[in-house]
Amino acid sequence: MLVDTLCSVAFYCQRCGQIEITDVPVFTGHGQQVLRCSHCGAEKAKLRFEPHSGLVIETACSVCGSKNRLVYPLRQLRGLRFEKVYCGTDHFELGYIGRWQDLAEFLDFNAAEYDALHPQDAYNFMERQQILLEAFNRLHDLAAEGDLLCPCGGHEFTADIAEDAIHLECTRCGSYAVIPARTPEDLRQLQPGCEVTFLRPDLIRNR
Ligand SMILES: [Zn+2]
Ligand SMILES: [Zn+2]
Ligand SMILES: [Zn+2]
């Protein structure tokens, strides 16, 4: 039995969507561990152990912009094998916490098996999360660079992640665009100069 490991965590990088498993050591003192994405270097989470509360994880959700502070008491961690970590605001799936083996099994699970066990979840869930997050961040970059314009001339948008698309709304006129984010091909479309079709709110039914 490993006594130097508190638990393991796996968070989706909120920048590039990559996921990897990291051991969380039993901390001594008040040290803080900053988890970074090994792929793009973005900060994923801050972890620290507070004697009276337990493991405290601070992680931001790039989808809704909120900061999450999650607390796992030591007692809970001891028995924890696998648990999903959600954003407290919009319930976006941020990652997983538990034992390394259980996380690895979950992540290695082939999509068909996963699908069979979790019929309520969409096929290829990991891939979907990664594509959604990357599409979301690409749109963010395009908007920041001024490469995303509403026909009204507006260049500020609110963005929401839906099942397999990003919904953009112009903050100036309320026009609305649905950007598919389901496949790698959808991602490739999101380049400077890409065509985004905005619909005027008075022309949209069943919104
Ligand atoms: Zn990354
Ligand atoms: Zn969120
Ligand atoms: Zn507009």
XYZ file of N, CA, C and O and ligand atoms in Angstrom:
831
model
N 0.840 -1.200 0.000
C 0.000 0.000 0.000
C 0.879 1.255 0.000
O 1.852 1.350 0.744
N 0.556 2.175 -0.840
C 1.314 3.417 -0.915
C 0.764 4.389 0.110
O -0.391 4.747 0.075
N 1.620 4.790 1.033
C 1.136 5.710 2.056
C 1.471 7.163 1.717
O 1.041 8.081 2.386
N 2.317 7.341 0.677
C 2.717 8.713 0.366
C 1.792 9.356 -0.662
O 2.004 10.468 -1.079
N 0.766 8.622 -1.093
C -0.158 9.181 -2.073
C -1.538 9.327 -1.454
O -2.100 8.373 -0.927
N -2.049 10.535 -1.537
C -3.360 10.838 -0.974
C -4.454 10.305 -1.887
O -5.408 9.671 -1.465
N -4.287 10.591 -3.165
C -5.235 10.141 -4.174
C -4.632 10.504 -5.523
O -3.524 11.029 -5.588
N -5.338 10.235 -6.566
C -4.907 10.663 -7.895
C -6.005 11.511 -8.501
O -7.181 11.355 -8.169
N -5.596 12.413 -9.367
C -6.589 13.256 -10.037
C -6.303 13.283 -11.531
O -5.164 13.099 -11.961
N -7.328 13.510 -12.294
C -7.178 13.703 -13.744
C -8.126 14.824 -14.139
O -9.338 14.701 -13.974
N -7.541 15.915 -14.591
C -8.355 17.050 -15.019
C -8.163 17.308 -16.505
O -7.047 17.208 -17.004
N -9.229 17.655 -17.173
C -9.100 18.115 -18.553
C -8.399 19.464 -18.517
O -8.754 20.322 -17.704
N -7.415 19.638 -19.398
C -6.809 20.954 -19.517
C -7.872 21.883 -20.098
O -8.471 21.585 -21.126
N -8.119 22.997 -19.422
C -9.174 23.913 -19.869
C -8.703 24.730 -21.064
O -9.457 25.512 -21.633
N -7.452 24.536 -21.434
C -6.894 25.260 -22.578
C -6.911 24.378 -23.836
O -7.410 24.777 -24.865
N -6.345 23.161 -23.731
C -6.208 22.321 -24.939
C -6.999 21.027 -24.839
O -7.058 20.274 -25.797
N -7.610 20.765 -23.692
C -8.477 19.603 -23.594
C -7.792 18.289 -23.237
O -8.448 17.279 -23.041
N -6.445 18.280 -23.151
C -5.749 17.040 -22.815
C -6.055 16.626 -21.381
O -6.262 17.470 -20.518
N -6.047 15.313 -21.168
C -6.273 14.822 -19.807
C -5.163 13.849 -19.439
O -4.692 13.095 -20.295
N -4.691 13.895 -18.213
C -3.662 12.966 -17.750
C -3.825 12.780 -16.251
O -4.381 13.642 -15.577
N -3.321 11.660 -15.772
C -3.491 11.344 -14.347
C -2.263 11.800 -13.566
O -1.133 11.631 -14.024
N -2.489 12.402 -12.411
C -1.398 12.845 -11.553
C -1.641 12.340 -10.134
O -2.777 12.376 -9.659
N -0.586 11.882 -9.495
C -0.679 11.504 -8.086
C -0.662 12.755 -7.218
O 0.084 13.683 -7.483
N -1.479 12.749 -6.194
C -1.443 13.837 -5.222
C -0.733 13.314 -3.982
O -1.233 12.409 -3.322
N 0.461 13.826 -3.683
C 1.202 13.319 -2.534
C 0.560 13.750 -1.223
O -0.205 14.719 -1.190
N 0.839 13.039 -0.174
C 0.437 13.505 1.153
C 1.347 14.677 1.480
O 2.557 14.552 1.510
N 0.751 15.812 1.671
C 1.556 17.018 1.835
C 2.103 17.132 3.231
O 1.481 16.723 4.191
N 3.272 17.724 3.307
C 3.793 18.089 4.615
C 3.802 19.602 4.666
O 4.153 20.248 3.688
N 3.427 20.140 5.787
C 3.393 21.593 5.916
C 2.262 22.178 5.083
O 1.227 21.544 4.888
N 2.483 23.391 4.597
C 1.416 24.087 3.903
C 1.706 24.221 2.416
O 1.297 25.157 1.770
N 2.462 23.264 1.917
C 2.834 23.312 0.509
C 1.624 23.262 -0.406
O 0.606 22.655 -0.091
N 1.777 23.890 -1.533
C 0.711 23.881 -2.526
C 1.279 23.280 -3.806
O 2.391 23.557 -4.187
N 0.481 22.420 -4.409
C 0.905 21.800 -5.651
C 0.119 22.428 -6.805
O -1.099 22.503 -6.760
N 0.847 22.918 -7.803
C 0.174 23.480 -8.974
C 0.242 22.446 -10.080
O 1.318 22.013 -10.479
N -0.916 22.031 -10.555
C -0.984 21.063 -11.646
C -0.955 21.802 -12.975
O -1.783 22.675 -13.211
N -0.023 21.419 -13.816
C 0.035 22.032 -15.144
C -0.140 20.975 -16.216
O 0.232 19.820 -16.034
N -0.674 21.399 -17.330
C -0.860 20.511 -18.470
C 0.508 20.211 -19.073
O 1.272 21.129 -19.369
N 0.832 18.928 -19.260
C 2.139 18.581 -19.816
C 2.174 18.862 -21.313
O 3.221 18.855 -21.933
N 1.019 19.115 -21.874
C 0.927 19.345 -23.316
C 1.129 20.828 -23.659
O 1.935 21.160 -24.507
N 0.417 21.726 -22.969
C 0.493 23.149 -23.335
C 0.980 24.028 -22.179
O 1.196 25.221 -22.362
N 1.159 23.450 -20.996
C 1.700 24.212 -19.880
C 0.684 25.031 -19.100
O 1.043 25.678 -18.124
N -0.571 25.013 -19.527
C -1.589 25.793 -18.819
C -1.811 25.231 -17.415
O -1.687 24.026 -17.187
N -2.133 26.119 -16.479
C -2.429 25.663 -15.127
C -3.789 24.980 -15.105
O -4.768 25.503 -15.617
N -3.810 23.802 -14.498
C -5.080 23.071 -14.428
C -5.748 23.238 -13.076
O -6.964 23.335 -12.996
N -4.968 23.194 -12.031
C -5.553 23.252 -10.690
C -4.472 23.529 -9.661
O -3.290 23.317 -9.915
N -4.914 24.029 -8.518
C -4.036 24.178 -7.363
C -4.542 23.233 -6.288
O -5.746 23.190 -6.006
N -3.616 22.483 -5.693
C -3.999 21.524 -4.672
C -3.242 21.819 -3.389
O -2.061 22.135 -3.425
N -3.935 21.733 -2.288
C -3.221 21.816 -1.017
C -4.010 21.048 0.029
O -5.201 20.784 -0.130
N -3.307 20.674 1.080
C -3.949 19.926 2.144
C -4.121 20.817 3.353
O -3.151 21.384 3.854
N -5.354 20.985 3.779
C -5.625 21.770 4.977
C -6.034 20.807 6.084
O -7.026 20.086 5.933
N -5.279 20.791 7.182
C -5.484 19.776 8.227
C -6.937 19.665 8.701
O -7.419 18.573 8.972
N -7.645 20.792 8.761
C -8.996 20.724 9.324
C -10.076 20.460 8.281
O -11.181 20.071 8.628
N -9.759 20.665 7.021
C -10.784 20.421 6.011
C -10.468 19.218 5.134
O -11.343 18.406 4.843
N -9.208 19.077 4.730
C -8.868 17.965 3.856
C -8.167 18.471 2.613
O -7.519 19.514 2.647
N -8.323 17.742 1.529
C -7.697 18.157 0.282
C -8.553 19.252 -0.366
O -9.751 19.071 -0.589
N -7.912 20.383 -0.628
C -8.622 21.496 -1.255
C -8.116 21.633 -2.681
O -6.917 21.727 -2.920
N -9.021 21.595 -3.619
C -8.666 21.734 -5.031
C -9.307 23.008 -5.559
O -10.515 23.202 -5.426
N -8.477 23.865 -6.134
C -9.015 25.059 -6.772
C -8.802 24.923 -8.265
O -7.672 24.711 -8.721
N -9.877 25.014 -8.993
C -9.763 24.861 -10.439
C -10.792 25.753 -11.114
O -11.897 25.943 -10.605
N -10.384 26.323 -12.233
C -11.283 27.227 -12.950
C -11.990 26.455 -14.052
O -11.463 25.483 -14.576
N -13.187 26.887 -14.356
C -13.929 26.309 -15.471
C -13.879 27.328 -16.604
O -14.335 28.458 -16.434
N -13.297 26.961 -17.721
C -13.159 27.948 -18.793
C -14.486 28.162 -19.521
O -14.669 29.137 -20.217
N -15.395 27.225 -19.332
C -16.678 27.344 -20.022
C -17.514 28.490 -19.452
O -18.005 29.340 -20.178
N -17.645 28.538 -18.129
C -18.467 29.591 -17.539
C -17.607 30.636 -16.836
O -18.118 31.642 -16.363
N -16.298 30.387 -16.759
C -15.405 31.376 -16.162
C -15.372 31.357 -14.646
O -14.663 32.162 -14.042
N -16.109 30.459 -14.032
C -16.155 30.489 -12.572
C -14.989 29.709 -11.971
O -14.415 28.822 -12.596
N -14.637 30.079 -10.752
C -13.591 29.367 -10.019
C -14.275 28.371 -9.098
O -15.258 28.691 -8.449
N -13.731 27.183 -9.060
C -14.299 26.158 -8.203
C -13.347 25.837 -7.065
O -12.148 25.699 -7.273
N -13.879 25.742 -5.859
C -13.104 25.309 -4.702
C -13.760 24.041 -4.185
O -14.893 24.059 -3.696
N -13.051 22.939 -4.341
C -13.606 21.652 -3.967
C -12.851 21.121 -2.765
O -11.632 21.202 -2.721
N -13.579 20.594 -1.805
C -12.950 20.082 -0.591
C -13.283 18.604 -0.426
O -14.453 18.218 -0.484
N -12.222 17.800 -0.265
C -12.398 16.373 -0.030
C -11.811 16.016 1.331
O -10.594 15.967 1.481
N -12.663 15.787 2.324
C -12.148 15.406 3.647
C -11.353 14.098 3.558
O -11.645 13.250 2.709
N -10.362 13.982 4.434
C -9.490 12.811 4.439
C -10.277 11.502 4.496
O -9.973 10.550 3.780
N -11.288 11.482 5.327
C -12.106 10.263 5.454
C -12.710 9.847 4.129
O -12.782 8.680 3.790
N -13.171 10.863 3.406
C -13.805 10.586 2.117
C -12.765 10.083 1.113
O -13.022 9.145 0.349
N -11.564 10.689 1.166
C -10.516 10.312 0.219
C -10.083 8.860 0.404
O -9.782 8.174 -0.563
N -10.058 8.412 1.655
C -9.588 7.050 1.921
C -10.436 6.018 1.194
O -9.935 5.028 0.714
N -11.718 6.262 1.136
C -12.583 5.270 0.514
C -12.900 5.575 -0.943
O -13.645 4.843 -1.584
N -12.315 6.655 -1.439
C -12.699 7.109 -2.776
C -11.976 6.325 -3.864
O -10.753 6.271 -3.893
N -12.729 5.728 -4.753
C -12.105 5.004 -5.863
C -12.215 5.793 -7.150
O -11.268 5.891 -7.912
N -13.387 6.335 -7.375
C -13.579 7.072 -8.622
C -14.759 8.018 -8.469
O -15.836 7.612 -8.061
N -14.521 9.267 -8.758
C -15.612 10.233 -8.687
C -15.396 11.299 -9.746
O -14.273 11.698 -10.017
N -16.483 11.753 -10.329
C -16.377 12.819 -11.315
C -16.332 14.167 -10.600
O -16.950 14.333 -9.564
N -15.582 15.089 -11.183
C -15.490 16.439 -10.626
C -16.196 17.390 -11.587
O -15.843 17.467 -12.765
N -17.203 18.066 -11.064
C -17.992 18.969 -11.896
C -17.790 20.416 -11.492
O -17.524 20.715 -10.329
N -17.963 21.316 -12.448
C -18.032 22.735 -12.139
C -19.313 22.968 -11.335
O -20.383 22.494 -11.710
N -19.187 23.712 -10.234
C -20.345 23.937 -9.378
C -21.369 24.875 -9.990
O -22.513 24.919 -9.548
N -20.968 25.621 -11.010
C -21.877 26.597 -11.594
C -22.684 26.015 -12.756
O -23.909 26.089 -12.769
N -21.982 25.432 -13.728
C -22.719 24.956 -14.911
C -22.648 23.437 -15.068
O -23.102 22.900 -16.069
N -22.061 22.759 -14.083
C -22.017 21.306 -14.081
C -21.178 20.732 -15.220
O -21.345 19.584 -15.621
N -20.264 21.532 -15.768
C -19.368 21.003 -16.796
C -18.412 20.009 -16.150
O -17.923 20.234 -15.046
N -18.141 18.892 -16.846
C -17.281 17.862 -16.281
C -15.809 18.280 -16.384
O -15.266 18.399 -17.467
N -15.179 18.542 -15.230
C -13.815 19.081 -15.220
C -12.759 17.988 -15.141
O -11.623 18.188 -15.567
N -13.114 16.839 -14.579
C -12.131 15.772 -14.444
C -12.595 14.718 -13.464
O -13.796 14.596 -13.190
N -11.619 13.970 -12.915
C -11.924 12.824 -12.081
C -10.956 12.749 -10.913
O -9.818 13.201 -11.005
N -11.419 12.164 -9.825
C -10.565 12.002 -8.654
C -10.791 10.602 -8.097
O -11.906 10.068 -8.187
N -9.725 10.000 -7.549
C -9.870 8.672 -6.974
C -8.547 7.954 -6.930
O -7.508 8.573 -6.708
N -8.601 6.639 -7.174
C -7.359 5.868 -7.186
C -6.823 5.789 -8.605
O -7.590 5.691 -9.566
N -5.500 5.784 -8.714
C -4.841 5.781 -10.018
C -5.425 4.685 -10.922
O -5.792 4.928 -12.065
N -5.498 3.474 -10.352
C -5.921 2.338 -11.161
C -7.336 2.536 -11.710
O -7.612 2.214 -12.863
N -8.190 3.057 -10.861
C -9.579 3.248 -11.301
C -9.681 4.365 -12.340
O -10.466 4.278 -13.286
N -8.890 5.410 -12.151
C -8.891 6.497 -13.133
C -8.338 5.988 -14.468
O -8.887 6.276 -15.530
N -7.230 5.215 -14.369
C -6.609 4.702 -15.593
C -7.576 3.792 -16.333
O -7.711 3.858 -17.554
N -8.256 2.934 -15.574
C -9.224 2.044 -16.214
C -10.313 2.845 -16.906
O -10.714 2.550 -18.020
N -10.766 3.869 -16.222
C -11.821 4.698 -16.796
C -11.336 5.358 -18.084
O -12.007 5.365 -19.103
N -10.121 5.932 -18.018
C -9.617 6.673 -19.171
C -9.248 5.736 -20.324
O -9.328 6.117 -21.489
N -8.822 4.513 -19.980
C -8.413 3.573 -21.028
C -9.592 2.824 -21.632
O -9.474 2.207 -22.677
N -10.653 2.869 -20.912
C -11.838 2.152 -21.376
C -12.095 2.436 -22.830
O -12.106 3.586 -23.267
N -12.302 1.401 -23.566
C -12.612 1.724 -24.953
C -14.036 2.252 -25.048
O -14.901 1.978 -24.230
N -14.229 3.095 -26.000
C -15.462 3.867 -26.073
C -16.703 2.975 -26.121
O -17.734 3.301 -25.528
N -16.587 1.847 -26.768
C -17.751 0.969 -26.904
C -18.164 0.400 -25.549
O -19.346 0.374 -25.209
N -17.150 -0.032 -24.775
C -17.449 -0.570 -23.453
C -18.065 0.500 -22.560
O -19.021 0.279 -21.846
N -17.458 1.669 -22.634
C -17.950 2.777 -21.823
C -19.397 3.096 -22.190
O -20.245 3.290 -21.331
N -19.619 3.097 -23.469
C -20.946 3.394 -23.989
C -21.969 2.370 -23.496
O -23.075 2.708 -23.097
N -21.557 1.112 -23.491
C -22.466 0.046 -23.081
C -22.816 0.175 -21.597
O -23.937 -0.084 -21.179
N -21.821 0.583 -20.802
C -22.050 0.698 -19.364
C -22.777 1.980 -18.988
O -23.430 2.049 -17.958
N -22.594 3.002 -19.806
C -23.193 4.310 -19.515
C -24.012 4.786 -20.706
O -23.612 5.724 -21.394
N -25.124 4.126 -20.972
C -25.887 4.470 -22.174
C -26.365 5.923 -22.176
O -26.654 6.480 -23.232
N -26.404 6.542 -20.996
C -26.877 7.925 -20.950
C -25.808 8.908 -21.401
O -26.091 10.047 -21.709
N -24.531 8.445 -21.432
C -23.455 9.325 -21.859
C -23.230 9.179 -23.363
O -23.384 8.104 -23.910
N -22.815 10.277 -23.976
C -22.596 10.236 -25.419
C -21.390 9.367 -25.742
O -20.504 9.169 -24.932
N -21.374 8.860 -26.936
C -20.261 8.065 -27.438
C -18.978 8.885 -27.412
O -18.980 10.071 -27.709
N -17.873 8.253 -27.020
C -16.572 8.924 -27.045
C -16.549 10.202 -26.216
O -16.198 11.272 -26.706
N -16.886 10.034 -24.990
C -17.060 11.210 -24.135
C -15.790 12.050 -23.988
O -15.823 13.269 -24.090
N -14.644 11.365 -23.766
C -13.366 12.106 -23.593
C -13.080 12.990 -24.776
O -12.699 14.143 -24.643
N -13.216 12.356 -25.947
C -12.914 13.070 -27.172
C -13.827 14.273 -27.304
O -13.414 15.347 -27.715
N -15.063 14.065 -26.934
C -16.045 15.146 -27.049
C -15.662 16.320 -26.149
O -15.706 17.477 -26.562
N -15.278 16.010 -24.903
C -14.878 17.079 -23.983
C -13.685 17.843 -24.548
O -13.601 19.062 -24.457
N -12.714 17.100 -25.101
C -11.515 17.750 -25.621
C -11.842 18.654 -26.789
O -11.342 19.771 -26.881
N -12.695 18.166 -27.685
C -13.043 18.973 -28.859
C -13.832 20.211 -28.432
O -13.578 21.316 -28.896
N -14.757 20.012 -27.502
C -15.548 21.152 -27.017
C -14.658 22.222 -26.398
O -14.794 23.411 -26.685
N -13.734 21.790 -25.551
C -12.871 22.755 -24.869
C -11.955 23.468 -25.849
O -11.739 24.666 -25.767
N -11.427 22.702 -26.805
C -10.527 23.341 -27.755
C -11.295 24.305 -28.656
O -10.820 25.415 -28.932
N -12.486 23.923 -29.083
C -13.305 24.818 -29.916
C -13.634 26.090 -29.138
O -13.546 27.205 -29.661
N -13.986 25.903 -27.885
C -14.330 27.038 -27.040
C -13.154 28.017 -26.950
O -13.313 29.228 -27.115
N -11.956 27.479 -26.727
C -10.781 28.341 -26.588
C -10.372 28.967 -27.920
O -9.890 30.093 -27.960
N -10.542 28.223 -29.004
C -10.221 28.810 -30.311
C -11.142 29.990 -30.605
O -10.704 31.025 -31.115
N -12.425 29.820 -30.292
C -13.373 30.924 -30.512
C -12.992 32.119 -29.646
O -13.063 33.267 -30.084
N -12.569 31.829 -28.446
C -12.126 32.885 -27.540
C -10.960 33.652 -28.166
O -10.944 34.882 -28.187
N -9.980 32.913 -28.706
C -8.825 33.551 -29.347
C -9.241 34.356 -30.571
O -8.767 35.468 -30.786
N -10.118 33.772 -31.389
C -10.575 34.468 -32.600
C -11.252 35.779 -32.217
O -11.015 36.824 -32.827
N -12.091 35.724 -31.190
C -12.790 36.937 -30.749
C -11.787 37.958 -30.212
O -11.868 39.153 -30.508
N -10.798 37.478 -29.458
C -9.801 38.385 -28.879
C -8.965 39.055 -29.963
O -8.545 40.196 -29.826
N -8.728 38.330 -31.073
C -7.918 38.871 -32.169
C -8.749 39.713 -33.127
O -8.232 40.213 -34.127
N -10.061 39.811 -32.856
C -10.926 40.572 -33.757
C -11.280 39.819 -35.026
O -11.722 40.400 -36.014
N -11.065 38.486 -35.027
C -11.367 37.688 -36.212
C -12.789 37.166 -36.210
O -13.178 36.396 -37.081
N -13.540 37.540 -35.204
C -14.915 37.065 -35.120
C -15.797 38.311 -35.045
O -15.714 39.079 -34.095
N -16.583 38.502 -36.058
C -17.402 39.709 -36.112
C -18.849 39.358 -36.390
O -19.154 38.524 -37.229
N -19.731 40.035 -35.692
C -21.154 39.924 -35.954
C -21.478 40.876 -37.108
O -20.814 41.916 -37.247
N -22.459 40.560 -37.938
C -22.839 41.488 -39.019
C -23.138 42.900 -38.504
O -22.980 43.879 -39.242
N -23.502 43.060 -37.240
C -23.788 44.393 -36.699
C -22.500 45.144 -36.379
O -22.527 46.309 -35.990
N -21.366 44.479 -36.525
C -20.095 45.115 -36.198
C -19.638 44.782 -34.790
O -18.519 45.123 -34.399
N -20.487 44.122 -34.040
C -20.135 43.750 -32.667
C -19.040 42.681 -32.659
O -18.974 41.851 -33.557
N -18.191 42.773 -31.675
C -17.125 41.762 -31.593
C -17.004 41.194 -30.189
O -15.984 40.638 -29.820
N -18.043 41.387 -29.382
C -18.045 40.747 -28.067
C -19.205 39.778 -28.006
O -20.320 40.098 -28.410
N -18.902 38.602 -27.470
C -19.901 37.550 -27.482
C -19.950 36.844 -26.137
O -18.951 36.777 -25.434
N -21.100 36.323 -25.824
C -21.152 35.354 -24.733
C -21.142 33.979 -25.382
O -21.648 33.805 -26.492
N -20.531 33.018 -24.721
C -20.426 31.679 -25.291
C -20.951 30.656 -24.295
O -20.721 30.769 -23.096
N -21.657 29.679 -24.820
C -22.170 28.580 -24.007
C -21.842 27.267 -24.682
O -21.932 27.162 -25.899
N -21.488 26.303 -23.881
C -21.237 24.984 -24.450
C -22.516 24.169 -24.394
O -23.141 24.045 -23.349
N -22.903 23.645 -25.548
C -24.052 22.744 -25.589
C -23.519 21.331 -25.796
O -22.313 21.107 -25.731
N -24.385 20.390 -26.044
C -23.995 18.989 -26.194
C -22.819 18.815 -27.151
O -21.817 18.225 -26.797
N -22.924 19.342 -28.339
C -21.841 19.160 -29.310
C -21.670 20.410 -30.169
O -21.414 20.327 -31.371
N -21.854 21.552 -29.557
C -21.723 22.818 -30.272
C -21.456 23.931 -29.266
O -21.687 23.775 -28.070
N -20.938 25.032 -29.797
C -20.779 26.224 -28.965
C -21.804 27.251 -29.450
O -21.910 27.490 -30.656
N -22.539 27.806 -28.533
C -23.516 28.834 -28.883
C -22.915 30.203 -28.576
O -22.505 30.463 -27.446
N -22.873 31.047 -29.591
C -22.357 32.401 -29.406
C -23.508 33.383 -29.510
O -24.412 33.219 -30.319
N -23.456 34.403 -28.670
C -24.461 35.444 -28.777
C -23.754 36.799 -28.743
O -22.933 37.065 -27.869
N -24.082 37.654 -29.705
C -23.499 38.980 -29.790
C -24.055 39.826 -28.641
O -25.267 39.919 -28.465
N -23.157 40.424 -27.854
C -23.641 41.192 -26.697
C -24.250 42.516 -27.145
O -24.926 43.184 -26.367
N -24.016 42.895 -28.421
C -24.518 44.179 -28.881
C -25.931 44.080 -29.445
O -26.789 44.885 -29.111
N -26.169 43.086 -30.301
C -27.485 43.015 -30.952
C -28.242 41.739 -30.633
O -29.388 41.586 -31.023
N -27.602 40.794 -29.965
C -28.305 39.570 -29.607
C -28.326 38.512 -30.691
O -28.939 37.467 -30.531
N -27.654 38.789 -31.825
C -27.595 37.760 -32.865
C -26.892 36.521 -32.328
O -26.072 36.597 -31.412
N -27.172 35.409 -32.968
C -26.913 34.125 -32.366
C -26.261 33.209 -33.388
O -26.692 33.173 -34.549
N -25.218 32.509 -33.004
C -24.577 31.554 -33.916
C -24.360 30.230 -33.203
O -24.056 30.197 -32.013
N -24.539 29.142 -33.936
C -24.279 27.805 -33.404
C -23.061 27.251 -34.138
O -23.090 27.070 -35.352
N -21.978 27.030 -33.406
C -20.738 26.536 -34.005
C -20.605 25.052 -33.685
O -20.452 24.699 -32.512
N -20.683 24.184 -34.694
C -20.556 22.757 -34.392
C -19.180 22.442 -33.816
O -18.172 22.958 -34.297
N -19.130 21.625 -32.791
C -17.851 21.237 -32.178
C -17.936 19.759 -31.819
O -17.949 19.374 -30.653
N -18.012 18.950 -32.861
C -18.258 17.520 -32.652
C -17.069 16.687 -33.135
O -16.775 15.648 -32.590
N -16.395 17.175 -34.167
C -15.349 16.368 -34.801
C -14.083 17.206 -34.969
O -14.132 18.432 -34.911
N -12.941 16.525 -35.181
C -11.704 17.273 -35.458
C -11.861 18.187 -36.671
O -11.233 19.244 -36.745
N -12.695 17.773 -37.612
C -12.931 18.605 -38.798
C -13.601 19.933 -38.394
O -13.261 21.000 -38.911
N -14.529 19.862 -37.448
C -15.161 21.088 -36.941
C -14.101 22.026 -36.373
O -14.160 23.238 -36.558
N -13.122 21.438 -35.680
C -12.053 22.252 -35.087
C -11.232 22.929 -36.165
O -10.864 24.095 -36.041
N -10.931 22.166 -37.225
C -10.097 22.728 -38.301
C -10.759 23.929 -38.956
O -10.093 24.795 -39.495
N -12.085 23.956 -38.911
C -12.812 25.083 -39.512
C -12.574 26.386 -38.746
O -12.732 27.464 -39.293
N -12.232 26.265 -37.495
C -12.152 27.453 -36.645
C -10.801 28.148 -36.804
O -9.917 28.042 -35.972
N -10.642 28.813 -37.915
C -9.412 29.523 -38.271
C -9.748 31.000 -38.420
O -10.898 31.345 -38.652
N -8.717 31.841 -38.357
C -8.968 33.246 -38.696
C -9.590 33.336 -40.094
O -9.152 32.644 -41.005
N -10.626 34.114 -40.190
C -11.290 34.274 -41.486
C -12.395 33.260 -41.733
O -13.005 33.247 -42.803
N -12.644 32.361 -40.761
C -13.694 31.368 -40.963
C -15.061 32.050 -40.988
O -15.255 33.121 -40.421
N -15.979 31.415 -41.690
C -17.321 31.976 -41.819
C -18.181 31.528 -40.646
O -18.316 30.345 -40.387
N -18.718 32.494 -39.940
C -19.663 32.159 -38.880
C -20.980 32.835 -39.231
O -21.012 34.028 -39.510
N -22.032 32.047 -39.278
C -23.334 32.599 -39.647
C -24.097 33.022 -38.402
O -24.434 32.194 -37.554
N -24.324 34.321 -38.307
C -25.108 34.826 -37.185
C -26.551 35.012 -37.616
O -26.837 35.500 -38.705
N -27.454 34.599 -36.748
C -28.872 34.742 -37.031
C -29.445 35.821 -36.138
O -29.119 35.886 -34.957
N -30.282 36.656 -36.715
C -30.888 37.699 -35.905
C -31.929 37.090 -34.965
O -32.654 36.179 -35.355
N -31.989 37.580 -33.745
C -32.865 36.937 -32.757
C -34.325 36.931 -33.198
O -35.065 35.991 -32.890
N -34.776 37.965 -33.939
C -36.192 37.991 -34.322
C -36.493 36.979 -35.423
O -37.638 36.761 -35.783
N -35.430 36.356 -35.989
C -35.655 35.355 -37.023
C -35.519 33.928 -36.487
O -35.678 32.972 -37.197
N -35.195 33.848 -35.206
C -34.972 32.518 -34.625
C -36.226 32.079 -33.879
O -36.726 32.787 -33.016
N -36.659 30.892 -34.240
C -37.796 30.337 -33.514
C -37.280 29.227 -32.593
O -36.228 28.661 -32.814
N -38.043 28.932 -31.590
C -37.728 27.828 -30.657
C -36.347 27.951 -30.050
O -35.609 26.986 -29.974
N -35.984 29.117 -29.663
C -34.666 29.257 -29.059
C -34.633 28.674 -27.669
O -35.575 28.724 -26.947
Zn -3.175 21.911 -22.159
Zn -18.394 26.079 -15.288
Zn -24.363 41.840 -33.286
